[in-house]
């Protein structure tokens, strides 16, 4: 057999006694040269070199062959992932110019109203980023808008997972990891938002400081740990910087890796359908199908945040001015993902109960206790859900939102509660639009945040129950076959008449 007839990729093989079992092995034994090696491409040689040392080809093949069910709501987690990547990329650019220091400097930049004024080095550097560094303002805008969108997508993703019960066994752990990611995202937002040291972000930092200080017993230690002393401190900017660019991104990276890793390990859930079963996954392979969908989605996400960042102004710190502890501007709202905290603090009555001789500061109940309790409820929901449904079985098929009325009602009530609190955080803005006084709006919100979630719970529960009682569509077909004589009233339909007009007929 001549060389060009020898199968190209025939690798030498030997039996358990080391004796050659194929032609390539015989040539190798005789000449010491592996004939199959000569024909490999450079890339193949590198891949084999890696595979021989890591055995990665098995994992890679399994990963590339992994099947992903196809539904638009399953892309929300990916959009969150891509937003994180964009945040890191634009964030790295910003760190090249940002100065994490509250030390006073004299502003010498092009913005005339502040020229010669004492501002912090942090504020000065962000003014330079915005007005002097090429594409500095674009990067700031893209970074900030991506942060706003990032948390919104995480909440949508969480809601998708919640209302379809994708948190059930074996995904409870992934729910907890995911929940941690939500908290990290809010912490990243708060620390990042405070870095420019402008008047608005300074006001926001003061609110966080007061909420931390209000925690009985540990409040002062907690706020001194985070802020480095009594607010305003010179240390908090550099501490927030370390949290924002080092600790939290590291926790994020680890959290996302284990989160997505668990999705790969546990396979993705899927909606019920004609062929979907608990034991299979119906969808497309990761390679090339899902990889191209995800790739396209990444570029789409980047394009959207770049467009918004380029066209819609956000956080114009030159309009707010540098932070001065004695000043507060109105209206002043934080980013939406902490708007509920601001709203809770604004509308909660100023009560300071004394329990066992300890006075509980008024910020504690609305700022820590209530949000803390509700966030804990969300975090442990997979176990609460098990108590409600008495169902500890493994699930890979999703529920439709109405299939568990208590779950659907509780989820909707929680969303409405936080939405109303966020709206209450804008009571000064709303009072301008609604020509009502801030006091009147505060009283209205005090009632709404109690009545709203209760009404939402009851309405959602009733709607879900009604949907559950409605016979599934194919039953009517079965019924019609079973009882051919019985009138089948399916409501009205619009039908085309012979002369091209339309008429209503019974369906
Ligand atoms: C930075 C934040 C987050 C990122 C980047 C992320 C990413 C992802 C991705 C890519 C998936 C697979 C695709 C999908 O179903 O959407 C996923 C699934 C999942 N996520 Fe997240 N997620 C985040 C936050 C959360 C949060 C806040 C929760 C819940 C509290 C959560 C719970 C889950 C669960 C249980 C699954 C499995 C869903 C299933 O198999 O259907 N994730 N996540």
Coordinates of C-alpha atoms and ligand atoms in Angstrom, one line a residue:
X1 CA 0.0 0.0 0.0
X2 CA 1.6 3.3 -1.1
X3 CA 1.6 6.4 1.2
X4 CA -1.2 8.2 -0.5
X5 CA -3.5 5.2 -0.1
X6 CA -2.9 5.1 3.7
X7 CA -6.0 6.5 5.6
X8 CA -4.9 10.0 6.7
X9 CA -6.1 9.9 10.3
X10 CA -5.3 6.3 11.1
X11 CA -3.6 6.6 14.5
X12 CA -1.3 3.8 15.7
X13 CA -3.2 1.3 18.0
X14 CA -1.8 -1.5 20.0
X15 CA -3.4 -4.4 21.9
X16 CA -3.1 -5.0 25.7
X17 CA 0.3 -6.7 25.1
X18 CA 1.6 -3.6 23.2
X19 CA 1.6 -5.4 19.9
X20 CA 0.7 -3.2 16.9
X21 CA -2.9 -3.8 15.7
X22 CA -2.9 -1.6 12.7
X23 CA -0.7 -0.5 9.8
X24 CA 0.2 2.8 11.4
X25 CA 1.4 1.0 14.6
X26 CA 3.4 -1.4 12.5
X27 CA 5.1 1.5 10.7
X28 CA 5.7 3.2 14.0
X29 CA 7.1 0.0 15.5
X30 CA 9.4 -0.5 12.6
X31 CA 10.6 3.0 11.9
X32 CA 9.8 4.8 15.2
X33 CA 7.9 7.4 13.2
X34 CA 4.1 7.8 13.5
X35 CA 2.8 8.0 9.9
X36 CA -0.5 9.7 11.0
X37 CA 1.3 12.6 12.8
X38 CA 2.9 13.8 9.6
X39 CA -0.5 14.6 8.1
X40 CA -2.0 16.7 10.9
X41 CA -2.5 20.4 10.6
X42 CA -0.7 22.7 13.0
X43 CA -4.0 23.3 14.8
X44 CA -4.7 19.6 15.1
X45 CA -1.2 19.1 16.6
X46 CA -1.9 21.8 19.2
X47 CA -5.3 20.5 20.0
X48 CA -4.0 17.0 20.4
X49 CA -1.1 18.3 22.5
X50 CA -3.6 20.0 24.9
X51 CA -6.0 17.1 24.9
X52 CA -3.2 14.6 25.8
X53 CA -2.4 16.8 28.8
X54 CA -5.9 17.8 29.8
X55 CA -8.3 15.3 28.4
X56 CA -10.5 18.3 27.6
X57 CA -11.9 16.9 24.3
X58 CA -14.5 14.9 26.2
X59 CA -15.8 17.9 28.1
X60 CA -15.6 20.1 25.0
X61 CA -17.5 17.6 22.9
X62 CA -20.1 17.2 25.6
X63 CA -20.4 20.9 25.9
X64 CA -20.6 21.6 22.2
X65 CA -23.3 18.9 21.9
X66 CA -25.3 20.2 24.9
X67 CA -28.9 20.8 23.9
X68 CA -30.6 24.1 24.9
X69 CA -34.4 24.5 24.8
X70 CA -35.5 27.3 22.7
X71 CA -37.7 30.0 24.4
X72 CA -37.3 33.8 24.4
X73 CA -37.5 34.0 28.2
X74 CA -34.4 31.7 28.4
X75 CA -32.4 34.5 26.8
X76 CA -32.8 36.9 29.8
X77 CA -30.0 35.2 31.8
X78 CA -27.7 35.5 28.8
X79 CA -28.6 39.2 28.4
X80 CA -27.6 39.7 32.1
X81 CA -24.4 37.8 31.4
X82 CA -23.5 40.0 28.4
X83 CA -24.4 43.1 30.3
X84 CA -21.9 42.1 32.9
X85 CA -19.2 41.6 30.3
X86 CA -20.0 45.1 28.8
X87 CA -19.9 46.6 32.4
X88 CA -16.4 45.1 33.0
X89 CA -15.1 46.3 29.6
X90 CA -16.4 49.9 29.9
X91 CA -15.5 49.9 33.6
X92 CA -11.8 49.0 32.9
X93 CA -11.7 52.1 30.5
X94 CA -13.1 54.3 33.3
X95 CA -10.6 53.1 35.9
X96 CA -7.8 54.4 33.6
X97 CA -8.9 58.0 34.3
X98 CA -10.9 57.8 37.6
X99 CA -9.1 59.0 40.7
X100 CA -10.5 57.2 43.8
X101 CA -9.9 60.0 46.3
X102 CA -11.9 62.5 48.3
X103 CA -8.9 64.7 48.7
X104 CA -9.7 68.4 47.8
X105 CA -8.4 69.8 44.6
X106 CA -9.1 73.0 42.7
X107 CA -11.2 72.5 39.5
X108 CA -9.3 73.8 36.5
X109 CA -11.3 72.1 33.7
X110 CA -13.3 73.6 30.9
X111 CA -16.7 73.8 32.8
X112 CA -16.6 77.5 33.7
X113 CA -19.2 77.5 36.6
X114 CA -16.7 75.4 38.8
X115 CA -13.4 76.8 37.6
X116 CA -11.3 77.7 40.7
X117 CA -13.7 75.9 43.0
X118 CA -12.6 73.2 45.5
X119 CA -13.9 69.8 44.6
X120 CA -12.8 66.3 45.4
X121 CA -10.2 64.6 43.2
X122 CA -12.8 61.9 42.4
X123 CA -15.3 64.5 41.2
X124 CA -12.6 66.4 39.3
X125 CA -11.5 63.2 37.5
X126 CA -15.1 62.3 36.5
X127 CA -15.5 65.9 35.1
X128 CA -12.3 65.4 33.1
X129 CA -13.6 62.0 31.9
X130 CA -16.9 63.5 30.8
X131 CA -15.7 66.7 29.2
X132 CA -12.0 66.2 28.2
X133 CA -11.2 62.5 27.7
X134 CA -12.1 61.3 24.1
X135 CA -15.2 59.1 24.3
X136 CA -14.9 59.4 28.1
X137 CA -18.5 60.6 28.3
X138 CA -19.7 57.8 26.0
X139 CA -18.0 55.2 28.1
X140 CA -19.5 56.7 31.3
X141 CA -23.0 56.8 29.7
X142 CA -22.7 53.2 28.3
X143 CA -21.5 52.0 31.7
X144 CA -24.2 53.6 33.7
X145 CA -27.1 52.7 31.3
X146 CA -25.8 49.1 31.1
X147 CA -25.9 49.0 35.0
X148 CA -29.5 50.2 35.0
X149 CA -30.5 47.6 32.3
X150 CA -28.4 44.9 34.0
X151 CA -30.3 44.9 37.2
X152 CA -33.6 45.2 35.3
X153 CA -32.8 42.1 33.2
X154 CA -31.7 40.2 36.4
X155 CA -35.1 41.0 38.0
X156 CA -36.9 39.9 34.8
X157 CA -34.8 36.7 34.7
X158 CA -35.6 36.1 38.4
X159 CA -39.3 36.6 37.7
X160 CA -39.1 34.2 34.8
X161 CA -37.5 31.6 37.0
X162 CA -40.0 32.3 39.8
X163 CA -43.3 32.2 37.9
X164 CA -42.3 29.1 35.9
X165 CA -40.9 27.4 39.1
X166 CA -37.5 26.8 37.5
X167 CA -36.1 26.9 41.1
X168 CA -37.5 23.5 42.0
X169 CA -35.3 20.5 42.8
X170 CA -32.4 20.2 41.7
X171 CA -32.1 24.0 41.1
X172 CA -32.5 25.4 44.6
X173 CA -28.8 25.9 44.9
X174 CA -28.7 27.8 41.6
X175 CA -31.6 30.0 42.8
X176 CA -29.6 30.9 45.9
X177 CA -26.5 31.6 43.8
X178 CA -28.6 33.7 41.5
X179 CA -30.1 35.6 44.4
X180 CA -26.6 36.4 45.6
X181 CA -25.9 37.8 42.1
X182 CA -28.9 40.1 42.4
X183 CA -27.6 41.4 45.8
X184 CA -24.1 41.9 44.3
X185 CA -25.6 43.7 41.3
X186 CA -27.4 46.2 43.7
X187 CA -24.2 46.6 45.7
X188 CA -22.3 47.2 42.5
X189 CA -24.8 49.8 41.5
X190 CA -24.8 51.6 44.8
X191 CA -20.9 51.7 45.1
X192 CA -20.5 52.7 41.4
X193 CA -23.2 55.3 41.7
X194 CA -21.3 57.0 44.6
X195 CA -17.9 57.1 42.9
X196 CA -18.3 60.5 41.1
X197 CA -18.8 62.2 44.5
X198 CA -21.4 64.6 43.1
X199 CA -24.2 66.1 45.1
X200 CA -26.8 63.5 44.0
X201 CA -24.6 60.4 44.7
X202 CA -23.5 62.0 48.0
X203 CA -27.1 62.2 49.0
X204 CA -27.5 58.6 48.1
X205 CA -24.5 57.5 50.0
X206 CA -25.8 59.4 53.1
X207 CA -29.1 57.4 52.9
X208 CA -27.1 54.1 52.7
X209 CA -25.0 55.3 55.7
X210 CA -28.1 56.1 57.7
X211 CA -29.7 52.8 57.0
X212 CA -26.5 51.0 58.0
X213 CA -26.2 53.1 61.2
X214 CA -29.8 52.3 62.1
X215 CA -29.1 48.6 62.7
X216 CA -29.3 48.0 66.4
X217 CA -26.1 47.1 68.2
X218 CA -23.9 46.6 65.0
X219 CA -25.0 49.7 63.1
X220 CA -22.0 52.0 64.0
X221 CA -19.5 49.2 63.4
X222 CA -21.1 48.3 60.1
X223 CA -21.1 51.9 58.8
X224 CA -17.6 52.6 60.1
X225 CA -16.4 49.4 58.4
X226 CA -17.9 50.4 55.0
X227 CA -17.6 54.2 55.2
X228 CA -14.4 54.5 57.3
X229 CA -15.9 56.8 60.0
X230 CA -18.7 59.2 60.4
X231 CA -20.3 60.3 57.1
X232 CA -19.0 62.2 55.1
X233 CA -15.6 60.6 55.4
X234 CA -12.6 61.0 53.2
X235 CA -12.2 57.2 53.2
X236 CA -15.5 56.1 51.7
X237 CA -14.7 57.0 48.1
X238 CA -11.5 54.8 48.1
X239 CA -13.4 52.0 50.0
X240 CA -16.3 52.1 47.6
X241 CA -13.8 52.0 44.7
X242 CA -12.2 48.8 46.1
X243 CA -15.6 47.2 46.5
X244 CA -16.7 48.3 43.1
X245 CA -13.7 47.4 41.0
X246 CA -12.2 44.5 42.9
X247 CA -14.2 42.6 45.6
X248 CA -17.7 42.7 44.0
X249 CA -16.6 41.9 40.4
X250 CA -14.5 38.9 41.8
X251 CA -17.6 37.7 43.7
X252 CA -19.6 38.2 40.5
X253 CA -17.2 36.3 38.3
X254 CA -17.2 33.4 40.7
X255 CA -21.0 33.5 41.1
X256 CA -21.8 33.7 37.4
X257 CA -19.3 30.9 36.6
X258 CA -20.9 28.6 39.2
X259 CA -24.4 29.7 38.2
X260 CA -24.0 29.0 34.5
X261 CA -21.9 26.0 35.2
X262 CA -24.8 24.5 37.2
X263 CA -27.1 25.2 34.3
X264 CA -24.8 23.2 32.1
X265 CA -24.5 20.4 34.7
X266 CA -28.2 20.2 35.6
X267 CA -29.4 20.9 32.0
X268 CA -31.9 23.7 31.3
X269 CA -35.6 23.3 32.1
X270 CA -38.1 23.5 29.3
X271 CA -41.8 24.2 28.9
X272 CA -44.2 21.3 28.4
X273 CA -45.0 20.4 24.9
X274 CA -45.9 17.5 22.5
X275 CA -42.4 16.0 22.8
X276 CA -40.9 17.6 25.9
X277 CA -40.5 15.2 28.8
X278 CA -38.8 15.2 32.2
X279 CA -36.2 12.9 30.8
X280 CA -35.2 14.8 27.6
X281 CA -34.3 18.2 26.4
X282 CA -35.8 19.4 23.1
X283 CA -33.9 22.3 21.5
X284 CA -30.7 23.1 19.6
X285 CA -27.1 22.0 20.2
X286 CA -24.8 24.6 21.9
X287 CA -22.6 24.4 18.7
X288 CA -23.3 25.8 16.3
X289 CA -27.0 26.7 17.0
X290 CA -27.1 28.2 20.5
X291 CA -23.5 29.6 20.1
X292 CA -24.6 31.7 17.1
X293 CA -27.9 32.8 18.8
X294 CA -26.0 33.8 21.9
X295 CA -23.3 35.5 19.8
X296 CA -25.9 37.5 17.9
X297 CA -27.6 38.4 21.2
X298 CA -24.3 39.6 22.7
X299 CA -23.8 42.0 19.8
X300 CA -27.4 43.1 19.9
X301 CA -27.1 43.8 23.6
X302 CA -23.9 45.8 23.0
X303 CA -25.5 47.7 20.1
X304 CA -28.6 48.6 22.2
X305 CA -26.6 49.9 25.3
X306 CA -24.2 51.7 23.0
X307 CA -27.1 53.4 21.2
X308 CA -28.8 54.4 24.5
X309 CA -25.4 55.5 26.0
X310 CA -24.8 57.6 22.9
X311 CA -28.2 59.2 22.7
X312 CA -29.8 59.4 26.2
X313 CA -28.1 61.5 28.9
X314 CA -27.7 59.9 32.3
X315 CA -26.1 61.2 35.5
X316 CA -24.9 64.6 34.3
X317 CA -22.7 65.3 37.3
X318 CA -21.8 68.8 36.0
X319 CA -25.5 69.7 36.5
X320 CA -25.6 68.3 40.1
X321 CA -22.3 69.8 41.2
X322 CA -19.7 68.5 43.6
X323 CA -20.9 66.9 46.9
X324 CA -21.2 69.2 49.9
X325 CA -22.6 67.7 53.1
X326 CA -24.7 70.8 53.9
X327 CA -26.5 70.7 50.5
X328 CA -29.4 68.5 49.2
X329 CA -31.0 69.0 45.9
X330 CA -34.7 68.3 45.0
X331 CA -35.8 66.3 43.2
X332 CA -33.1 63.7 43.9
X333 CA -33.7 60.1 43.1
X334 CA -31.2 57.2 43.1
X335 CA -31.1 54.7 40.3
X336 CA -34.3 52.6 40.1
X337 CA -32.9 49.5 41.8
X338 CA -32.5 51.4 45.1
X339 CA -35.5 53.6 44.5
X340 CA -37.7 51.3 46.7
X341 CA -35.3 51.9 49.7
X342 CA -35.6 55.7 49.2
X343 CA -39.4 55.4 48.9
X344 CA -39.7 53.2 52.0
X345 CA -37.7 55.8 54.0
X346 CA -39.7 58.7 52.6
X347 CA -43.2 57.3 53.4
X348 CA -42.6 55.3 56.6
X349 CA -43.9 57.2 59.6
X350 CA -41.1 58.5 61.9
X351 CA -41.6 56.1 64.7
X352 CA -38.8 55.1 67.0
X353 CA -40.0 52.2 69.2
X354 CA -38.1 51.4 72.3
X355 CA -37.7 47.7 72.9
X356 CA -36.0 46.3 76.0
X357 CA -34.8 49.8 76.7
X358 CA -33.2 50.1 73.2
X359 CA -34.5 52.8 70.9
X360 CA -34.8 51.5 67.4
X361 CA -33.8 54.4 64.9
X362 CA -36.7 55.3 62.6
X363 CA -34.7 54.3 59.5
X364 CA -34.3 50.7 60.7
X365 CA -37.8 49.3 60.0
X366 CA -38.3 50.7 56.4
X367 CA -34.6 50.7 55.5
X368 CA -33.4 47.3 56.8
X369 CA -36.1 45.2 58.6
X370 CA -38.9 45.2 55.9
X371 CA -36.7 44.9 52.9
X372 CA -34.5 42.4 54.7
X373 CA -37.6 40.2 55.5
X374 CA -38.9 40.4 52.0
X375 CA -35.5 39.6 50.4
X376 CA -35.1 36.7 52.7
X377 CA -38.6 35.4 51.7
X378 CA -37.5 35.6 48.0
X379 CA -34.1 33.9 48.8
X380 CA -35.8 30.9 50.6
X381 CA -38.7 30.7 48.3
X382 CA -37.9 27.2 46.9
X383 CA -38.4 25.8 50.4
X384 CA -41.5 27.9 51.0
X385 CA -42.9 26.7 47.7
X386 CA -42.3 23.1 48.8
X387 CA -44.3 23.7 52.0
X388 CA -47.2 25.1 49.8
X389 CA -47.1 22.4 47.1
X390 CA -45.9 19.5 49.2
X391 CA -43.8 18.6 46.2
X392 CA -40.2 17.7 46.6
X393 CA -39.9 15.8 43.3
X394 CA -37.3 16.6 40.7
X395 CA -38.6 18.9 37.9
X396 CA -37.2 19.6 34.5
X397 CA -40.5 20.7 33.0
X398 CA -41.7 24.2 33.8
X399 CA -45.0 25.2 35.3
X400 CA -47.2 27.8 33.5
X401 CA -47.5 30.8 35.9
X402 CA -51.2 30.1 36.7
X403 CA -50.6 26.5 37.7
X404 CA -49.6 27.5 41.2
X405 CA -52.0 30.4 42.2
X406 CA -50.4 31.0 45.6
X407 CA -47.0 31.3 44.0
X408 CA -48.2 33.6 41.2
X409 CA -50.2 35.8 43.6
X410 CA -47.3 36.1 46.0
X411 CA -44.8 36.9 43.2
X412 CA -47.1 39.6 41.8
X413 CA -47.8 41.1 45.2
X414 CA -44.0 41.4 45.9
X415 CA -43.4 43.0 42.5
X416 CA -46.2 45.5 43.0
X417 CA -45.0 46.3 46.6
X418 CA -41.5 47.1 45.4
X419 CA -42.8 49.0 42.3
X420 CA -45.0 51.2 44.6
X421 CA -42.1 51.9 46.9
X422 CA -40.0 52.9 44.0
X423 CA -42.7 55.2 42.8
X424 CA -43.0 56.6 46.3
X425 CA -39.2 57.4 46.1
X426 CA -40.2 59.9 43.4
X427 CA -42.9 61.6 45.4
X428 CA -41.3 65.0 45.0
X429 CA -41.2 64.6 41.2
X430 CA -44.8 63.2 41.1
X431 CA -46.0 66.1 43.2
X432 CA -44.9 68.5 40.4
X433 CA -46.7 66.5 37.7
X434 CA -49.8 65.6 39.7
X435 CA -50.0 69.1 41.3
X436 CA -50.5 67.5 44.6
X437 CA -48.4 68.3 47.7
X438 CA -45.7 65.9 48.8
X439 CA -47.5 65.3 52.1
X440 CA -50.7 64.3 50.3
X441 CA -48.8 61.9 48.0
X442 CA -46.9 60.5 51.0
X443 CA -50.2 59.6 52.7
X444 CA -51.6 58.1 49.5
X445 CA -48.5 55.9 49.1
X446 CA -48.7 54.9 52.8
X447 CA -52.2 53.4 52.0
X448 CA -51.2 52.2 48.5
X449 CA -48.2 50.1 49.6
X450 CA -50.5 48.1 51.9
X451 CA -53.7 47.9 49.9
X452 CA -52.0 47.5 46.5
X453 CA -50.1 44.2 47.2
X454 CA -53.2 42.7 49.0
X455 CA -55.5 43.5 46.0
X456 CA -52.9 42.3 43.6
X457 CA -52.6 39.0 45.5
X458 CA -56.3 38.4 45.6
X459 CA -56.8 39.4 41.9
X460 CA -53.9 37.3 40.7
X461 CA -55.0 34.3 42.8
X462 CA -58.5 34.5 41.4
X463 CA -57.3 34.9 37.8
X464 CA -54.9 31.9 38.2
X465 CA -57.7 29.8 39.8
X466 CA -60.1 30.7 37.0
X467 CA -57.4 29.8 34.3
X468 CA -56.8 26.5 36.1
X469 CA -60.5 25.7 36.1
X470 CA -60.8 26.4 32.4
X471 CA -60.6 23.1 30.5
X472 CA -57.4 22.9 28.4
X473 CA -58.2 23.5 24.7
X474 CA -57.9 19.9 23.4
X475 CA -60.5 18.7 25.9
X476 CA -63.2 20.5 24.0
X477 CA -62.2 18.5 20.9
X478 CA -62.4 15.3 22.9
X479 CA -65.7 16.3 24.3
X480 CA -67.1 17.1 20.9
X481 CA -66.1 13.7 19.6
X482 CA -67.5 12.1 22.7
X483 CA -70.9 13.9 22.5
X484 CA -71.4 14.7 18.8
X485 CA -75.0 16.0 19.5
X486 CA -74.1 18.4 22.3
X487 CA -73.9 22.0 21.3
X488 CA -70.3 23.2 21.4
X489 CA -70.2 26.9 22.2
X490 CA -66.7 28.2 21.8
X491 CA -67.7 31.8 21.4
X492 CA -67.8 33.9 18.2
X493 CA -65.6 33.9 15.2
X494 CA -65.4 36.3 12.2
X495 CA -65.9 34.6 8.8
X496 CA -65.5 35.9 5.3
X497 CA -68.8 35.9 3.3
X498 CA -69.0 35.0 -0.4
X499 CA -69.2 38.6 -1.4
X500 CA -66.0 39.5 0.4
X501 CA -67.6 40.9 3.5
X502 CA -67.3 39.6 7.0
X503 CA -69.9 38.1 9.4
X504 CA -69.8 36.8 13.0
X505 CA -70.5 33.1 13.4
X506 CA -70.6 30.8 16.5
X507 CA -67.2 28.9 16.8
Ligands
LIG1 C1 -25.8 38.5 37.1 C2 -26.9 37.9 37.3 C3 -27.3 36.6 36.6 C4 -26.8 36.0 35.5 C5 -25.7 36.5 34.6 C6 -27.6 34.8 35.2 C7 -27.3 33.9 34.1 C8 -28.1 32.8 33.9 C9 -28.1 32.1 32.6 C10 -27.3 32.4 31.4 C11 -29.0 31.0 32.7 C12 -29.5 30.1 31.6 C13 -30.4 30.8 30.6 C14 -31.7 31.2 31.3 O1 -32.5 30.4 31.8 O2 -31.9 32.4 31.3 C15 -29.6 31.1 34.1 C16 -30.5 30.2 34.6 C17 -30.9 30.2 35.9 N1 -30.8 31.3 36.7 FE1 -29.7 32.9 36.5 N2 -28.5 34.6 36.2 C18 -28.4 35.7 37.0 C19 -29.2 35.9 38.1 C20 -30.1 35.0 38.6 C21 -31.0 35.3 39.7 C22 -31.1 36.6 40.5 C23 -31.7 34.1 40.0 C24 -32.7 33.9 41.1 C25 -32.7 34.4 42.2 C26 -31.3 33.1 39.0 C27 -31.7 31.8 39.0 C28 -31.5 31.0 37.9 C29 -32.0 29.6 37.8 C30 -32.8 28.8 38.9 C31 -31.6 29.1 36.5 C32 -32.0 27.8 35.9 C33 -33.1 28.0 35.1 C34 -33.6 26.9 34.2 O3 -32.9 25.9 34.1 O4 -34.7 27.1 33.6 N3 -30.3 33.7 38.2 N4 -29.0 32.2 34.7

